mmCIF file of C-alpha atoms and ligand atoms in Angstrom:
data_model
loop_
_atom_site.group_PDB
_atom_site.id
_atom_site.type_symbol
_atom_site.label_atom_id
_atom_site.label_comp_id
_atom_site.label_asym_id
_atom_site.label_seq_id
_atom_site.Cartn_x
_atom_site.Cartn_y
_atom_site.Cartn_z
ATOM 1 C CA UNK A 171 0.000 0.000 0.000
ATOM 2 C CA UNK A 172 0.877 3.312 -0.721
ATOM 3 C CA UNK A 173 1.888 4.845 2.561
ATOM 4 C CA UNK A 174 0.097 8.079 2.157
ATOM 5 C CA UNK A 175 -2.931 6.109 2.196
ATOM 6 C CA UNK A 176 -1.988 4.951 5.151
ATOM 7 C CA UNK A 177 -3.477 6.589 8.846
ATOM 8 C CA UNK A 178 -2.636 6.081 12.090
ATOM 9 C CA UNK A 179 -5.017 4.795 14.533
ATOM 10 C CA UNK A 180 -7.229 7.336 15.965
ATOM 11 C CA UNK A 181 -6.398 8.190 19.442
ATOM 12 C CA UNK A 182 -6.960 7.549 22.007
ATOM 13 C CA UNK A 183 -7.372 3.526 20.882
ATOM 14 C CA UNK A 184 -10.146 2.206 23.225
ATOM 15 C CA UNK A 185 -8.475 -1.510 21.991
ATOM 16 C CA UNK A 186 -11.978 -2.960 19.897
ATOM 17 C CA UNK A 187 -10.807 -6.076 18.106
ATOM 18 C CA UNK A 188 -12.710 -7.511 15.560
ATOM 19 C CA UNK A 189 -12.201 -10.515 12.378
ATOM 20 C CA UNK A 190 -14.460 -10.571 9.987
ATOM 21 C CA UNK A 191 -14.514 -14.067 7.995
ATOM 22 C CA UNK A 192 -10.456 -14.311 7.750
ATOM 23 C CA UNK A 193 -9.330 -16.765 5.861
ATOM 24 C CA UNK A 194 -5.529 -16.952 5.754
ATOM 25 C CA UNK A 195 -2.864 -19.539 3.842
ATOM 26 C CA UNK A 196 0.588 -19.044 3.563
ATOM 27 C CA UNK A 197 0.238 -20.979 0.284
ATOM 28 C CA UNK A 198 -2.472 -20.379 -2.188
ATOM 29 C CA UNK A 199 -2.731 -24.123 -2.030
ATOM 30 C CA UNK A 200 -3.455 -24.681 1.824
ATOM 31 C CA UNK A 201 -5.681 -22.325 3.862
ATOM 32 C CA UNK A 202 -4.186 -21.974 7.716
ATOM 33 C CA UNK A 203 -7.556 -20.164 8.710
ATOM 34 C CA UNK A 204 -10.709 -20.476 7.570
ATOM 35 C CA UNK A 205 -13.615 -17.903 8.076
ATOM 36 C CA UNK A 206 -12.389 -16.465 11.636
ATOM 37 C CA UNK A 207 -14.958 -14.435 12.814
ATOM 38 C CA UNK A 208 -14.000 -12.908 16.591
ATOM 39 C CA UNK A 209 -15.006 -9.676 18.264
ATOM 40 C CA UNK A 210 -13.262 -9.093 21.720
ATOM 41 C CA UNK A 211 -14.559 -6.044 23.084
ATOM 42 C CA UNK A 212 -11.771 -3.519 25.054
ATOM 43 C CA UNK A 213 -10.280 -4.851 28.397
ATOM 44 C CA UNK A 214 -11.275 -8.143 27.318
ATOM 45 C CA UNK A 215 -9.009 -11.427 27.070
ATOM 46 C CA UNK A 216 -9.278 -13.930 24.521
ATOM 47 C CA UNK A 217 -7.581 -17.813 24.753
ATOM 48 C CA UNK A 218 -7.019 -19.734 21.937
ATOM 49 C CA UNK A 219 -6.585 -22.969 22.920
ATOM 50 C CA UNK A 220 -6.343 -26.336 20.220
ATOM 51 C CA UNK A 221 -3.467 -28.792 19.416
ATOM 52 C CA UNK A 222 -0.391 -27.407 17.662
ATOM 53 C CA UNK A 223 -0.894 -26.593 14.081
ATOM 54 C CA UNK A 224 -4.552 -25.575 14.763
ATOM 55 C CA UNK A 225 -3.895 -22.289 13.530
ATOM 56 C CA UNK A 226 -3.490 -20.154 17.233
ATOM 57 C CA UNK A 227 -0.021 -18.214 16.551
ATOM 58 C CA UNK A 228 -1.093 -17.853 12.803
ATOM 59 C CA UNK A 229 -4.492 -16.044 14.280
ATOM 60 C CA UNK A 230 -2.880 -13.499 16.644
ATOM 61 C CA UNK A 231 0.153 -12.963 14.083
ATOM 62 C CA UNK A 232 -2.617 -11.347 11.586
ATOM 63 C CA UNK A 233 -3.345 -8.567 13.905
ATOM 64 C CA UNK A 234 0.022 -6.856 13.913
ATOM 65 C CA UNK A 235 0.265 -7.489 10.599
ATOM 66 C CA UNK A 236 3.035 -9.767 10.224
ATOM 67 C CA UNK A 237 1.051 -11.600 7.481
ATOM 68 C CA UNK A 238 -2.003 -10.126 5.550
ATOM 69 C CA UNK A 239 -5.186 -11.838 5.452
ATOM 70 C CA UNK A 240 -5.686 -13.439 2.870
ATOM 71 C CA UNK A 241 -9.591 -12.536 2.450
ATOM 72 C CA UNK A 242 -11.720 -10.696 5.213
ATOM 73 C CA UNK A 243 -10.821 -8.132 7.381
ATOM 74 C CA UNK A 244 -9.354 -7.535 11.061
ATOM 75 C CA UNK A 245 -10.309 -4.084 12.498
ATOM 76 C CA UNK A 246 -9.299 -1.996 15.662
ATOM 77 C CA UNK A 247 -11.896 0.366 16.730
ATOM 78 C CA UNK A 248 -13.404 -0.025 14.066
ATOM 79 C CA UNK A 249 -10.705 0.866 11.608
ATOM 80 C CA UNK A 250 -9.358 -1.597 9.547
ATOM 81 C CA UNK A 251 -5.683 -2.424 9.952
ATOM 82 C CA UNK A 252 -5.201 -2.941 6.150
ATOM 83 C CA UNK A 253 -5.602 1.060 5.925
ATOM 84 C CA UNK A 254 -3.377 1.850 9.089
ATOM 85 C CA UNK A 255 0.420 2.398 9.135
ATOM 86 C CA UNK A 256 2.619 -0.210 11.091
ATOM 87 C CA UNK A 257 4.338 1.809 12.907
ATOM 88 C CA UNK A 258 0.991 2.920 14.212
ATOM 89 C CA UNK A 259 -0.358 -0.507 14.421
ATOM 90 C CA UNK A 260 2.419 -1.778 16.526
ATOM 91 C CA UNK A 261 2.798 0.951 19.044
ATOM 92 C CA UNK A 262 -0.446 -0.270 20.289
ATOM 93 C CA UNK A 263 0.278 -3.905 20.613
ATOM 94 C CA UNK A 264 1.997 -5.569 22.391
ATOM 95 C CA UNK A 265 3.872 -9.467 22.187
ATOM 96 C CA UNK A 266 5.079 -11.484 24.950
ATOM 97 C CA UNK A 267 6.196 -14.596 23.311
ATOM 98 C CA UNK A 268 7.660 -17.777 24.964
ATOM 99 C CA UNK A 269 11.161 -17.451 23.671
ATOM 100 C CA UNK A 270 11.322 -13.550 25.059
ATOM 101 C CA UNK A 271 13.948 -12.203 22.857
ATOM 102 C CA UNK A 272 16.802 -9.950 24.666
ATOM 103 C CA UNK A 273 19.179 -7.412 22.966
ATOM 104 C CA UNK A 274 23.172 -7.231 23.665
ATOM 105 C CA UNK A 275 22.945 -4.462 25.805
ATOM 106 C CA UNK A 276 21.920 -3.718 29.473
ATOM 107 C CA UNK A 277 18.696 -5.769 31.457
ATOM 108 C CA UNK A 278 17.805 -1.491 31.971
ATOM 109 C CA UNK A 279 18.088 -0.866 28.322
ATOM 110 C CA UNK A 280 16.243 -4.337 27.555
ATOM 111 C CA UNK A 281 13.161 -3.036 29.738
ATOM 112 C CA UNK A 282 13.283 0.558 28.396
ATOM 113 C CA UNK A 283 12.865 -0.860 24.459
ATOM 114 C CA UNK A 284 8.836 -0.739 25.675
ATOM 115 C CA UNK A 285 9.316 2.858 25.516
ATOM 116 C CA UNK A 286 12.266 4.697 24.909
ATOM 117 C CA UNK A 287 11.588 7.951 26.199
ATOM 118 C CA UNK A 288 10.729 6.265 29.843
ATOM 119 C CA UNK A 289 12.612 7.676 32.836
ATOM 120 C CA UNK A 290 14.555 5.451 35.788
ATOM 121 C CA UNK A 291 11.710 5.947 37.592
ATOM 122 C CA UNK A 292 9.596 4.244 35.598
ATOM 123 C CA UNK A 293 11.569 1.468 34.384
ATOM 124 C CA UNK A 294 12.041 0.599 38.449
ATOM 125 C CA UNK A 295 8.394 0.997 38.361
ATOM 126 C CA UNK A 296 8.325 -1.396 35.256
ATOM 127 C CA UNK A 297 10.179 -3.882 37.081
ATOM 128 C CA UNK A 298 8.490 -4.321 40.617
ATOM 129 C CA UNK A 299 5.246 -4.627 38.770
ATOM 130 C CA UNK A 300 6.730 -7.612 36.582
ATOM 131 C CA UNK A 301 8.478 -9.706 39.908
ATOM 132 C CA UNK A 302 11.875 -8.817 38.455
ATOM 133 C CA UNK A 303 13.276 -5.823 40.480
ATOM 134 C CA UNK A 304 14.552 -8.151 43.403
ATOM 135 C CA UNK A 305 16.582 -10.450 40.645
ATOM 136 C CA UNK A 306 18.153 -7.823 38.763
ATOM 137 C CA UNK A 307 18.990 -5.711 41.974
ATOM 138 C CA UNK A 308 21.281 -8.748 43.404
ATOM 139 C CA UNK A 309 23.024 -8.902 39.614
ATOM 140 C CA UNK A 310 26.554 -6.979 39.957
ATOM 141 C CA UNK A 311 25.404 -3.851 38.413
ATOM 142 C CA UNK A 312 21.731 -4.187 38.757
ATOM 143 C CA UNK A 313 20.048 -2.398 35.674
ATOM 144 C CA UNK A 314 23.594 -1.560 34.422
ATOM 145 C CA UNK A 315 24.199 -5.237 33.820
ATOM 146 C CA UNK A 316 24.559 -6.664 30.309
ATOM 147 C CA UNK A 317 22.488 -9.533 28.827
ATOM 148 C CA UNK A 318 22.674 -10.976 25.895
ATOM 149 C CA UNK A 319 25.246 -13.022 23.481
ATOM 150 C CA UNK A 320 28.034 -11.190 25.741
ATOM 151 C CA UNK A 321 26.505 -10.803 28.669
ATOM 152 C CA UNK A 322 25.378 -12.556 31.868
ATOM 153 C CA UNK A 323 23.180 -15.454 31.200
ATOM 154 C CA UNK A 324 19.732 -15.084 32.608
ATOM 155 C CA UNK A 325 16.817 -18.149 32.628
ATOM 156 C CA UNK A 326 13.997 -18.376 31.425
ATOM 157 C CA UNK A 327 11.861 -17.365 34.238
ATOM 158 C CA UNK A 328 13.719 -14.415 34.626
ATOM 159 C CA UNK A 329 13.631 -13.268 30.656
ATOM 160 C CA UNK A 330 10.071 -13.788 30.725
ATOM 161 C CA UNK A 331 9.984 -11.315 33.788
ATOM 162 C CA UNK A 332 11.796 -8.649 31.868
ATOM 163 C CA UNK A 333 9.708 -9.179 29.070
ATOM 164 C CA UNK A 334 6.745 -8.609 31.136
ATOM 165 C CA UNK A 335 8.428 -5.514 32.221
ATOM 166 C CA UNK A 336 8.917 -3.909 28.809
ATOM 167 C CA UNK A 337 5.292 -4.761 27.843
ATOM 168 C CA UNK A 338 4.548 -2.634 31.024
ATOM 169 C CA UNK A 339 6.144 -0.281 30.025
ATOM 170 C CA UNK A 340 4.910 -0.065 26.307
ATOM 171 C CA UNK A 341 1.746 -0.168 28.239
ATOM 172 C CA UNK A 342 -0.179 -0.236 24.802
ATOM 173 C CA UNK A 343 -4.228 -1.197 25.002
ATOM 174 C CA UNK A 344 -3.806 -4.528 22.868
ATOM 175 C CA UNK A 345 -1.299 -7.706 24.162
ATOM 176 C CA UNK A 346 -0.480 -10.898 22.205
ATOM 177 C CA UNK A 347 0.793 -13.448 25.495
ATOM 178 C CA UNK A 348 2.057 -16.344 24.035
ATOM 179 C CA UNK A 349 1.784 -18.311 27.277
ATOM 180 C CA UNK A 350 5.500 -20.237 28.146
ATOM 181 C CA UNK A 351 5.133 -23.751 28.577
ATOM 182 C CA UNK A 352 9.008 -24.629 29.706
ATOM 183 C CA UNK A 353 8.752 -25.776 33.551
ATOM 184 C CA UNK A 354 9.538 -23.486 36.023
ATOM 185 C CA UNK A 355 9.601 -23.994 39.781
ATOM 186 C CA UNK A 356 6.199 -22.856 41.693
ATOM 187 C CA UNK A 357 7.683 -19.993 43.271
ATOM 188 C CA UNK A 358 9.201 -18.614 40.055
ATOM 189 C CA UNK A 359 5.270 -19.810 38.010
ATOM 190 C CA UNK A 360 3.636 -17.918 40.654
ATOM 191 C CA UNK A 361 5.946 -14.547 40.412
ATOM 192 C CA UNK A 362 5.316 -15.124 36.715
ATOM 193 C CA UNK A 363 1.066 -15.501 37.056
ATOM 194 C CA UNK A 364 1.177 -12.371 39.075
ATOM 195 C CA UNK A 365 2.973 -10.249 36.920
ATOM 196 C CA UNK A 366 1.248 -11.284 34.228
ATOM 197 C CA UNK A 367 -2.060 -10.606 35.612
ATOM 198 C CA UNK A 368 -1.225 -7.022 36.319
ATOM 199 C CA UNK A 369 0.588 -6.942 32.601
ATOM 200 C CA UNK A 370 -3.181 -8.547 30.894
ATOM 201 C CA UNK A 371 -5.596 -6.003 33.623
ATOM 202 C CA UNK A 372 -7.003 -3.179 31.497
ATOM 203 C CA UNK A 373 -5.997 -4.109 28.108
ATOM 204 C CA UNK A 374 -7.542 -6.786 25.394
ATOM 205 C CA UNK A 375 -5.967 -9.720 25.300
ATOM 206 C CA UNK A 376 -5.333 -12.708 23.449
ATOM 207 C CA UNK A 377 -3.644 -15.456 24.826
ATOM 208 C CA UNK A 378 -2.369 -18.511 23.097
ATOM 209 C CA UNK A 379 -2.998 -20.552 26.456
ATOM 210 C CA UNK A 380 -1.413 -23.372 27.458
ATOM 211 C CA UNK A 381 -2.297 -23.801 30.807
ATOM 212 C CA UNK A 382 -5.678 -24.754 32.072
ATOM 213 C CA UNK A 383 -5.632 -22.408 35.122
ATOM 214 C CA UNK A 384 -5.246 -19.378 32.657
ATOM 215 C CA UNK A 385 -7.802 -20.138 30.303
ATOM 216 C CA UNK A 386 -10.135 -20.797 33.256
ATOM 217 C CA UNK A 387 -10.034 -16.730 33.503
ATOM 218 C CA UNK A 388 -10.987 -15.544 29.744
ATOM 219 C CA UNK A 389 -14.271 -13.825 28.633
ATOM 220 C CA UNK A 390 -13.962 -16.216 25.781
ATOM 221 C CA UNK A 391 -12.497 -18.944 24.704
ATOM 222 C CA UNK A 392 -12.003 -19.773 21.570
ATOM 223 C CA UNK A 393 -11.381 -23.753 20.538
ATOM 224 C CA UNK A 394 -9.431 -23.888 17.306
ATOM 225 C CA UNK A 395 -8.782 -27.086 15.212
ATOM 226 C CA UNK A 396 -7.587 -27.433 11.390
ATOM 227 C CA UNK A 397 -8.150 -23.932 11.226
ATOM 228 C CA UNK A 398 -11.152 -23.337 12.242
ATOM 229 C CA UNK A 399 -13.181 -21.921 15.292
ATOM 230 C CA UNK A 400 -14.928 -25.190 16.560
ATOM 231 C CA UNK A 401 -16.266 -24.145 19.686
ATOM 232 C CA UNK A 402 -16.123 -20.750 21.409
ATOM 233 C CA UNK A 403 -17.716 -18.881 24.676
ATOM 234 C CA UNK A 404 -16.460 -19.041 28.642
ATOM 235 C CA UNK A 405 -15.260 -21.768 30.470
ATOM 236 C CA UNK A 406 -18.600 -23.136 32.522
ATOM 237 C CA UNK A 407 -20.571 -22.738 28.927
ATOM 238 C CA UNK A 408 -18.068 -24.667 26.872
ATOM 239 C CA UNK A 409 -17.854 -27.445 30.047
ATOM 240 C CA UNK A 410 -21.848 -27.458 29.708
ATOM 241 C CA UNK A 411 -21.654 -27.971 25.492
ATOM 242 C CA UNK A 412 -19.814 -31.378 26.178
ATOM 243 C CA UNK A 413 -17.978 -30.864 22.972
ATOM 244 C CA UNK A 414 -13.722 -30.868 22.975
ATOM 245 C CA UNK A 415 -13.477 -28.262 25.806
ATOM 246 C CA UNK A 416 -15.448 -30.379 28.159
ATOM 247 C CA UNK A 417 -13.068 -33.357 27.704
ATOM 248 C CA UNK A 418 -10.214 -31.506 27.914
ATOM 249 C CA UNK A 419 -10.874 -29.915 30.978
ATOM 250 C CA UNK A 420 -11.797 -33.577 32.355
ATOM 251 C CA UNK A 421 -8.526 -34.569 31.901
ATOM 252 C CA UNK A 422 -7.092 -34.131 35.633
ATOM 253 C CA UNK A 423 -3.485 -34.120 36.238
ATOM 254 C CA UNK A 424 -2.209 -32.015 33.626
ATOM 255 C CA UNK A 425 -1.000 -28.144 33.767
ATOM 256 C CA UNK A 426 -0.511 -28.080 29.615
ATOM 257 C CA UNK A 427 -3.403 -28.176 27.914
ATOM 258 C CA UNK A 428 -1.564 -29.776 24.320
ATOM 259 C CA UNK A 429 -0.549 -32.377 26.578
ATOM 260 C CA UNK A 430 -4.664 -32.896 27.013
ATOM 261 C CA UNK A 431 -4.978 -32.583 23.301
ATOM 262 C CA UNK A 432 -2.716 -35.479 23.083
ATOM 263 C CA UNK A 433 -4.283 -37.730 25.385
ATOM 264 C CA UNK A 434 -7.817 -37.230 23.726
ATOM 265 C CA UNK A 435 -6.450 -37.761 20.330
ATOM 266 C CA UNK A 436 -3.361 -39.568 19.959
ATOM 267 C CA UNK A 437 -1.115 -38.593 17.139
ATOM 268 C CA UNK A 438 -1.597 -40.554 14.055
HETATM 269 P P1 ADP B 756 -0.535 -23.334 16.322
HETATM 270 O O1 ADP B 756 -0.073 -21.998 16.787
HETATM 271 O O2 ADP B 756 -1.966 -23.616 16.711
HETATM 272 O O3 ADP B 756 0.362 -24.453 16.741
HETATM 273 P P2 ADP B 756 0.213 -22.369 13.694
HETATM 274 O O4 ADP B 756 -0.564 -21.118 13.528
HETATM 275 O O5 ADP B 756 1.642 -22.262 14.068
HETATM 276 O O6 ADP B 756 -0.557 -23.334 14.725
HETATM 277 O O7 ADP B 756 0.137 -23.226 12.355
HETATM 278 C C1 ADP B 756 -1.059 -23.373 11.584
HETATM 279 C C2 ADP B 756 -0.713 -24.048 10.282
HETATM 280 O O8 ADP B 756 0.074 -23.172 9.463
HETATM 281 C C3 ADP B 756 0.094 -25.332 10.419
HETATM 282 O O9 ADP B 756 -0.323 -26.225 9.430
HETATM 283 C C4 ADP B 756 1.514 -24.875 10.180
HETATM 284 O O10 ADP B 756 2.290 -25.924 9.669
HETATM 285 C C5 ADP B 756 1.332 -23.769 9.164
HETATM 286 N N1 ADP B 756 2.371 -22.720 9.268
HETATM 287 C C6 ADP B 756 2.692 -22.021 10.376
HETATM 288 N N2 ADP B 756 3.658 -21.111 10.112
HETATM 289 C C7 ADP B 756 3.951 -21.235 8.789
HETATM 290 C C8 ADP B 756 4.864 -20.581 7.903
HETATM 291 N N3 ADP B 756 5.658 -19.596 8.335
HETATM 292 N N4 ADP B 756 4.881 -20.992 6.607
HETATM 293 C C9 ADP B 756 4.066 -21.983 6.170
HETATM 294 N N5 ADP B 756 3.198 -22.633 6.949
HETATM 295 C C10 ADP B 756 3.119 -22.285 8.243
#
């Protein structure tokens, strides 16, 4: 697209997601998506849930445009994205993947890419609220410490953290959590939960949810499978429909929901 046809998003952005029959391949042979429709209203949070391949990162990846839709549309507030600058469209989203991706440089300077004009203050501020200012205080040179390929070596728990931390302090109205299924201890799961919790309060959400205990939370859930929206609504309705969801959450003993998926339908 031309980019003086382009806008930015009209401020303030109250965070109004909507798909209108997506339909998405990466191929022109095989659709990924078929006929998404979604609407999650501001402040709400979506899960995807469904067994890999169903289609989840593909879904949220479409709304900061990383791919175009292939037919239908995806609109915030209304607008749709297809007319709306990137730079625009990504300063009010935010992703927290699984693998959170540090720079070479300092854990400060890591936490400060969420917004670069953010003062100590707030990065501190940044930190406490995402569980990670008591970690990187006991590092040798607290903020002033360097990550990355050069730097100290932090795990997983604690990258995730500082992730969290940036998102905070992007603090945009939109939030792609790709929910981290490596193990961590329970203290270091529950530091995580927490943060995120404050990270997800006040902004719509999608999640790509692997654990049951999140999902349990969401205004809607949205069960995908080849592609396709199969069953959708909160928890205690999809438990009541008896359909995939209901078995799934049957399945006791588990914290990762693919590892439900597999039980019910062993690979073939
Ligand atoms: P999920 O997140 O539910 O595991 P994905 O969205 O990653 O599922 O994948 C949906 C489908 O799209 C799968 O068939 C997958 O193989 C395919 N796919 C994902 N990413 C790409 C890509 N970059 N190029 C081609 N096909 C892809």
């Amino acid at each position: 697209k031309d980019a003086a046809e382009l806008q930015p998003l009209p401020e303030p952005v109250r965070g109004e997601v909507e798909y209108c029959n997506v339909h998405f391949g990466y191929t022109d042979d095989k659709m990924a998506l078929h006929d998404i429709s979604l609407l999650a209203r501001p402040g709400q949070m979506t899960a995807l849930v469904g067994p890999t391949g169903a289609g989840k990162s593909t879904l949220v990846n479409l709304l900061p445009a990383f791919y175009e839709t292939t037919r239908g549309s995806i609109t915030i507030d209304g607008q749709n994205i297809a007319e709306v600058s990137l730079e625009s469209l990504r300063e009010h989203i935010s992703v927290v993947s699984q693998e959170p991706f540090l720079f070479n440089g300092t854990v400060g300077e890591n936490i400060a890419y969420g917004n670069l004009d953010a003062s100590a203050g707030q990065i501190t501020g940044a930190a406490q609220a995402a569980n990670c200012f008591e970690f990187i205080r006991e590092l040798t040179d607290g903020f002033d410490t360097h990550v990355g390929e050069r730097g100290v070596r932090l795990s997983v728990g604690e990258k995730q953290r500082i992730s969290i931390a940036r998102a905070l302090l992007k603090d945009s109205p939109i939030l792609i959590l790709d929910e981290a299924t490596a193990s961590v201890d329970t203290a270091t799961e529950r530091l995580i939960q927490q943060a995120l919790e404050r990270l997800m309060s006040g902004r719509t959400t999608f999640v790509i949810a692997h654990r049951l205990s999140t999902i349990r939370d969401a205004d809607q859930i949205l069960v995908l499978k080849n592609g396709r929206v199969i069953e959708r609504g909160p928890h205690d309705e999809l438990v009541r429909q008896q359909g995939l969801y209901a078995r799934l959450a049957r399945i006791q003993n588990t914290t990762f929901i693919e590892e439900s998926f597999a039980k019910l339908e062993p690979a073939t």
